[in-house]
Amino acid sequence: MTARMTLRVNGSDHDIAVAPDTLLLDALRYECGLTGAKLGCGTGDCGACTVTVDGEAVNSCLMYVLECEGHSVETVEGVTAGGIGAIVAEEFVKADAVQCGFCSPGIIMSTCALLARTEPGAATDEDIKEALAGNLCRCTGYLPILDAVRRASGAPR
Amino acid sequence: MSAEESDQYLNVGTRLIRRDAAERLTGHTAYTEDIRLPGMLYGVLVQSPVAAGRLRRIDVDRAAALDGVVKVLTAEDVTDRRYGNYVKDQPIFARDRVRFVGEPVALVAATSLAVARRAAGLVEVDIEATTPVVDLREALTSTEVLVHDRDTNVIEDVHISRGDVDAVFHTAHAVVHTEIESHRAHQAYLEPRAVTAAPAPGGFSLIMSTQQPFGVRAQLAELFDLPTGAIEVRVPAIGGGFGGKLHLLFAPQATAMTLATGRPVQIVCSRAEDMATGNPRENSIVRMSSAVDESGRILARRCDVVLDAGAYAMDTPVLTSMAAFYATGPYRIDTLDIRGRAVYTNTCPTGSFRGPSGPQMVYAAEAQIEDIAQQLGLDPAEVRRRNFIGEGDRGPTGELITLRGTTEECMRVVESRLQRWRQADVAPGDHRRRGYGLACAWWSTLGTPSAAAVELHEDGTATLSSGGTEIGTGAISTALPSMVAEELGLRLDRVILKSGGTRDSPYDSGSRGSRTMFATGNATVLAARAVAEQIRNEASRLLEVDPADLVLREGRVEVKGAPETGMTIAEVSASAHLHSGPVVATGRYRAELAPVEGSDLQGARFLRLGEPTFHCHGVEIALDEETGRVDVLNFVAVHDVGRVVNPVGARGQVEGGVVQGIGYALTENLRTNDAGVIVNGNLHDYRLPTIADVPPNIETVFIETNHSHTGPFGAKGLGEPPVILPAAAIGSALRDLLGVQPYHLPLDADRVVLTMAERGSRPAPGSPPSTARPPKPEVGG
């Protein structure tokens, strides 16, 4: 019951075998070898699996990989390799916005999706909270995350 | 070990950037599930659907016949030895009886996770359901419904007595009673529990998300009757633990399957499995009475704490002692009668959660202070001040307090913030009422054993080998190497860390009890100092000066007062390798326990707590009287944890802990229904704080004038304290606002509305407080 499909991830095409019910998260982790996106709950409540599809943040644990054919998927490994994603990651390091780090890739992805749709410096605290309300973090208490996103938002791109 | 005389450190006390942060942020750090071994099988548990019953038959034939299934294990296939930290009561798989919903009954291993899941659904389990005992009060008194084959459900009974409480109660000016009831809360780390077992020569190895690899190793060696050294526990990155990953988790089941199949086996909990079988913070009942004089001085206290252990003991027995020890709060009370009990119920086993028993004990002790103040017509802050414990006093178990007590200093900072917030303007249109509250507490740093090895290489770089577990605080990854750098006069980037399990480093007793910075830190500093001594000795030979005249700084060994005379540490190390031997040493540490005096301890698991830390939190809340919703507007957290080794990491511990404490207070409540089923075991219905819920500012203040006499560089532990006070501070703010505070946790909207209704009216701000609560009848037994 497996089919082959082409999944475009971080700018590269992956030719992978998938079942009709294969989730995007599992395809990324186990077919493409990109384990940055994490399975925290499997019900779309924690956001640890967040990736972007055509720039939109999605819970990859709720999406079938077959829905992504012909679309462009970005993961934390891709976005932090350069550009604004690297700036975001650097601000997170500086703000001590990472403790256990399990939620961090998802939070980076939600942040990148937010910054992609806002002008530099334009994201308000309300915007940031709305963009990140679906990403649970149990360690930091969120304040350094908020701080890091504010700074990344204001950084020149 | 005493703190250094000089405050001029190059690393300790400076802003340290987490050395493992970038790798975590970019998704390149491996957690347990990310590591898939060749030929690995996927394990899925079959779990009991009922809270109590007799296992009549398990039929695994249909499951075993499924293509891809390699093995199905039940109790028949494994040893009947039991495991548990203190009471060995837990079987690998339920045998004859099931005791809670979610208890492992069988384990299926298959070549894919999908097949393993399908097969688990095909295992037929025939259970004759029996009446469970789910309610704590009922379990405490019942002699009919018993969770185990014992004549009582009480598994632990601790007494601390000091002086004649009855006599003081008879003659005191007043006796004040407070009773609180608390709920269950789940650690809800983001990474569900995960373990991979694999065969190894003569034994097996584990890759496991655990806070305590050496403890896991020791318990599994006993359970599977293997030499300890034949077991390796490797710990990759841990996605949070907070006490939820201290236990064996599903390591026994994964190990049994590996031993049965000769193949690696991975078990990763779904979130639902994790929340149904984890070890949440226990629900409890705390009854407290104090005899006081006219000034509010507490002359004697009686306290009865009952903790719900759930179906298996896990570490609840030791938590029972802790709960009893914390019944005084940070106050000197010379006459005591404290009883702590733990009780089995047919519910998910409870256990350690960051600051075990802390939040409810602080809530009870602080509500009691406010009840005393209310009954006597005194200012609660003044009552606190009159009772604070300090240097020279004896704590509840009769231990001498050898550190200055600084709770009052902490409270002074909080009071200044509360005063400022009270005077601040409220935004126009915001009709919510404001409340202001504070809570005080003490806590202690666990001083359990640790060893560490430091080796200085020929090129002047060093390796620190630590068995400590980096749980996300940065204590292992960053603070410990900074201590080595400090002792050896090296740049931080010249110290390489080797840690993450039992293989490459000596023993450490785990990431728990706020101990890593303190105990693992002490072992590390001792090792580094021994290495420094070897270097000084070698340099003394080369430079022909007394070793005592040499200092290690900035990569050099220099003569004191004549820094131009010296050599690089690399040169000295290379020379030592040729002439006297490799430069390597091990440090070992275990906190000394001072003798106790004057208290009689019956059934306690240990005699005294570790070195005390002192704390005060203050909060401003807004209450929406229509809905009962409480929002935290401002928060200040003041802590005396001795010297702060890493100010950035320390602030992170406080902010994260405060938000966990706010979650515990306001929204988190792991609910079990009458049938013993957890009804909100998912992250949708179990309400963790989100970024939209946190206060705009949490001010963190450290009182740094009270260095530890025994901690590395004067440091004490910080991990747990921030989580134990917020509920009590919010309770105090509700009392400020309503005239009465809830005596049931959590302080969710339902509870707040109920409290307002019980109060019967909505008092205007500043109206006189209600009379204190009448005494409650005894809680069973």
mmCIF file with all atom_site columns, C-alpha atoms in Angstrom, chain B residues 317-323 325 397 444 446 593 601 603-610:
data_model
loop_
_atom_site.group_PDB
_atom_site.id
_atom_site.type_symbol
_atom_site.label_atom_id
_atom_site.label_alt_id
_atom_site.label_comp_id
_atom_site.label_asym_id
_atom_site.label_entity_id
_atom_site.label_seq_id
_atom_site.pdbx_PDB_ins_code
_atom_site.Cartn_x
_atom_site.Cartn_y
_atom_site.Cartn_z
_atom_site.occupancy
_atom_site.B_iso_or_equiv
_atom_site.pdbx_formal_charge
_atom_site.auth_seq_id
_atom_site.auth_comp_id
_atom_site.auth_asym_id
_atom_site.auth_atom_id
_atom_site.pdbx_PDB_model_num
ATOM 1  C CA . PRO B 1 317 ? 7.796  6.793  50.866 1.00 0.00 ? 317 PRO B CA 1
ATOM 2  C CA . VAL B 1 318 ? 10.702 9.240  50.847 1.00 0.00 ? 318 VAL B CA 1
ATOM 3  C CA . LEU B 1 319 ? 8.405  12.090 49.792 1.00 0.00 ? 319 LEU B CA 1
ATOM 4  C CA . THR B 1 320 ? 6.336  11.364 52.894 1.00 0.00 ? 320 THR B CA 1
ATOM 5  C CA . SER B 1 321 ? 9.347  12.157 55.066 1.00 0.00 ? 321 SER B CA 1
ATOM 6  C CA . MET B 1 322 ? 9.972  15.304 53.052 1.00 0.00 ? 322 MET B CA 1
ATOM 7  C CA . ALA B 1 323 ? 6.383  16.461 53.460 1.00 0.00 ? 323 ALA B CA 1
ATOM 8  C CA . PHE B 1 325 ? 9.967  17.825 57.401 1.00 0.00 ? 325 PHE B CA 1
ATOM 9  C CA . THR B 1 397 ? 14.289 17.124 62.948 1.00 0.00 ? 397 THR B CA 1
ATOM 10 C CA . SER B 1 444 ? 17.040 22.329 50.945 1.00 0.00 ? 444 SER B CA 1
ATOM 11 C CA . LEU B 1 446 ? 20.124 17.441 48.196 1.00 0.00 ? 446 LEU B CA 1
ATOM 12 C CA . LEU B 1 593 ? 25.074 15.325 57.766 1.00 0.00 ? 593 LEU B CA 1
ATOM 13 C CA . LEU B 1 601 ? 11.874 10.527 64.435 1.00 0.00 ? 601 LEU B CA 1
ATOM 14 C CA . GLY B 1 603 ? 9.774  5.776  60.418 1.00 0.00 ? 603 GLY B CA 1
ATOM 15 C CA . ALA B 1 604 ? 11.594 8.602  58.657 1.00 0.00 ? 604 ALA B CA 1
ATOM 16 C CA . ARG B 1 605 ? 13.589 7.647  55.571 1.00 0.00 ? 605 ARG B CA 1
ATOM 17 C CA . PHE B 1 606 ? 16.362 10.084 56.388 1.00 0.00 ? 606 PHE B CA 1
ATOM 18 C CA . LEU B 1 607 ? 17.318 12.208 59.347 1.00 0.00 ? 607 LEU B CA 1
ATOM 19 C CA . ARG B 1 608 ? 17.553 15.738 58.088 1.00 0.00 ? 608 ARG B CA 1
ATOM 20 C CA . LEU B 1 609 ? 17.306 17.884 55.024 1.00 0.00 ? 609 LEU B CA 1
ATOM 21 C CA . GLY B 1 610 ? 20.328 19.342 53.267 1.00 0.00 ? 610 GLY B CA 1
#
